[in-house]
Amino acid sequence: MSEWLKKYRENHADFDKGESLTDLGSNPFTAFSRWFDEAVQNGEVEANAFVLSTATAEEGVSSRIVYLKELKDERFVFYTNYLSQKGRQMAAHPHVSMLFFWPGLQRQLRIEGTVEKVSGEVSDAYFASRPRESQLGAWASQQSSELAQAEDLIAAFEKYDRQFPNEVPRPPHWGGYAIQATSIEFWQGRPSRLHDRVVFQFHENTWKQIRKNP
Ligand SMILES: Cc1cc2nc3c(=O)[nH]c(=O)nc-3n(C[C@H](O)[C@H](O)[C@H](O)COP(=O)(O)O)c2cc1C
């Protein structure tokens, strides 16, 4: 070990507490699941919230937070309104990025990929698991379109509450998207900006792992 590295380790007692990124293994989804579980165990606030960025040539880029609901068949699933700004943008341009930040662990996870809608059955099952108020909210909100006055949202909510006294069906404009990753980057913060960046890139049907300068 170099003299400098020896001193660095002595000066930064926390150096070895961080993940040794060489231990990520060869499957990025297994590594993702482990980091996600560790974020939850570490008490990260809203560990499943991520920044979703979408873009079109006409409108440019836009970002917002959504919740990751599931990692299924190696695809990242979230739910939203298909007619929202993000929904329109993803229909026009299916390339998106996802960004998680878990500050307590000094970790950032950056994912790029393509998105498609999940099946109606999958969306139905998830919608049916939601509380009644959330279901009515999905009907009441014309997400991203202009709301003339706040009361209109309440009135719409009450209207659907009366319209669906029993089971609330899933609105046709509401459902899930699944993101198929083409790149997944694991970033572990280290002292003195000697951060570790490991990027898995999907290339010729296999995941390749490279390291990047921080
Ligand atoms: C913590 C948090 C979680 C959110 N989760 C979702 C979500 O899962 N789905 C969703 O459609 N919007 C969610 N939102 C609201 C979005 O950030 C956004 O305001 C909304 O989807 C409209 O975005 P758009 O106009 O860009 O389409 C969440 C917001 C926050 C702050």
Short mmCIF file of N, CA and C and ligand atoms in Angstrom, two decimals, residues 46 49 62-69 78-81 84-87 143-144 174, ligand 1:
data_model
loop_
_atom_site.label_atom_id
_atom_site.label_comp_id
_atom_site.label_asym_id
_atom_site.label_seq_id
_atom_site.Cartn_x
_atom_site.Cartn_y
_atom_site.Cartn_z
N GLU A 46 -37.98 8.29 2.64
CA GLU A 46 -38.55 8.01 1.31
C GLU A 46 -37.50 7.37 0.39
N ALA A 49 -38.24 7.03 -3.32
CA ALA A 49 -38.52 8.20 -4.16
C ALA A 49 -37.31 8.45 -5.07
N SER A 62 -37.59 17.64 -18.47
CA SER A 62 -38.28 17.99 -17.23
C SER A 62 -38.11 16.85 -16.24
N SER A 63 -38.10 17.21 -14.95
CA SER A 63 -37.85 16.24 -13.88
C SER A 63 -38.89 16.39 -12.79
N ARG A 64 -39.16 15.28 -12.12
CA ARG A 64 -40.04 15.28 -10.95
C ARG A 64 -39.78 14.00 -10.17
N ILE A 65 -40.25 14.00 -8.90
CA ILE A 65 -40.09 12.80 -8.07
C ILE A 65 -41.27 11.86 -8.29
N VAL A 66 -41.00 10.58 -8.39
CA VAL A 66 -42.06 9.57 -8.32
C VAL A 66 -41.56 8.42 -7.43
N TYR A 67 -42.47 7.52 -7.07
CA TYR A 67 -42.09 6.40 -6.20
C TYR A 67 -41.83 5.14 -7.02
N LEU A 68 -40.72 4.50 -6.73
CA LEU A 68 -40.50 3.16 -7.28
C LEU A 68 -41.39 2.20 -6.51
N LYS A 69 -42.22 1.46 -7.23
CA LYS A 69 -43.13 0.53 -6.56
C LYS A 69 -42.64 -0.90 -6.61
N PHE A 78 -43.13 2.15 -11.88
CA PHE A 78 -43.77 3.23 -11.14
C PHE A 78 -45.13 3.51 -11.77
N TYR A 79 -45.95 4.28 -11.06
CA TYR A 79 -47.33 4.54 -11.52
C TYR A 79 -47.60 6.02 -11.62
N THR A 80 -48.41 6.36 -12.61
CA THR A 80 -48.72 7.77 -12.80
C THR A 80 -49.92 7.91 -13.76
N ASN A 81 -50.16 9.16 -14.14
CA ASN A 81 -51.23 9.49 -15.07
C ASN A 81 -50.63 9.51 -16.49
N SER A 84 -50.38 12.92 -18.18
CA SER A 84 -49.63 14.00 -17.52
C SER A 84 -48.51 14.49 -18.44
N GLN A 85 -47.81 15.50 -17.98
CA GLN A 85 -46.69 16.00 -18.79
C GLN A 85 -45.67 14.89 -19.05
N LYS A 86 -45.31 14.16 -17.95
CA LYS A 86 -44.34 13.08 -18.12
C LYS A 86 -44.88 11.99 -19.04
N GLY A 87 -46.20 11.72 -18.92
CA GLY A 87 -46.81 10.69 -19.75
C GLY A 87 -46.74 11.06 -21.23
N GLN A 143 -53.98 15.30 -14.04
CA GLN A 143 -52.61 15.67 -13.69
C GLN A 143 -51.92 16.47 -14.78
N SER A 144 -51.30 17.57 -14.36
CA SER A 144 -50.49 18.48 -15.18
C SER A 144 -51.30 19.46 -16.02
N TRP A 174 -54.67 6.04 -16.25
CA TRP A 174 -53.78 5.91 -15.10
C TRP A 174 -53.21 4.49 -15.07
C1 LIG B 1 -42.21 12.16 -2.57
C2 LIG B 1 -43.04 12.29 -3.83
C3 LIG B 1 -43.53 11.16 -4.44
C4 LIG B 1 -44.31 11.25 -5.60
N1 LIG B 1 -44.74 10.11 -6.21
C5 LIG B 1 -45.45 10.20 -7.36
C6 LIG B 1 -45.81 9.01 -8.07
O1 LIG B 1 -45.48 7.87 -7.68
N2 LIG B 1 -46.55 9.17 -9.21
C7 LIG B 1 -46.92 10.40 -9.68
O2 LIG B 1 -47.58 10.46 -10.71
N3 LIG B 1 -46.55 11.53 -9.06
C8 LIG B 1 -45.83 11.46 -7.90
N4 LIG B 1 -45.43 12.62 -7.27
C9 LIG B 1 -45.82 13.92 -7.87
C10 LIG B 1 -44.84 14.25 -9.02
O3 LIG B 1 -43.62 14.74 -8.49
C11 LIG B 1 -45.40 15.31 -9.99
O4 LIG B 1 -45.76 16.47 -9.30
C12 LIG B 1 -46.62 14.80 -10.78
O5 LIG B 1 -46.49 13.45 -11.13
C13 LIG B 1 -46.85 15.64 -12.03
O6 LIG B 1 -45.69 15.57 -12.84
P1 LIG B 1 -45.68 16.02 -14.40
O7 LIG B 1 -46.58 17.23 -14.50
O8 LIG B 1 -44.26 16.30 -14.72
O9 LIG B 1 -46.23 14.86 -15.19
C14 LIG B 1 -44.63 12.53 -6.13
C15 LIG B 1 -44.11 13.68 -5.52
C16 LIG B 1 -43.32 13.55 -4.39
C17 LIG B 1 -42.74 14.81 -3.77
#
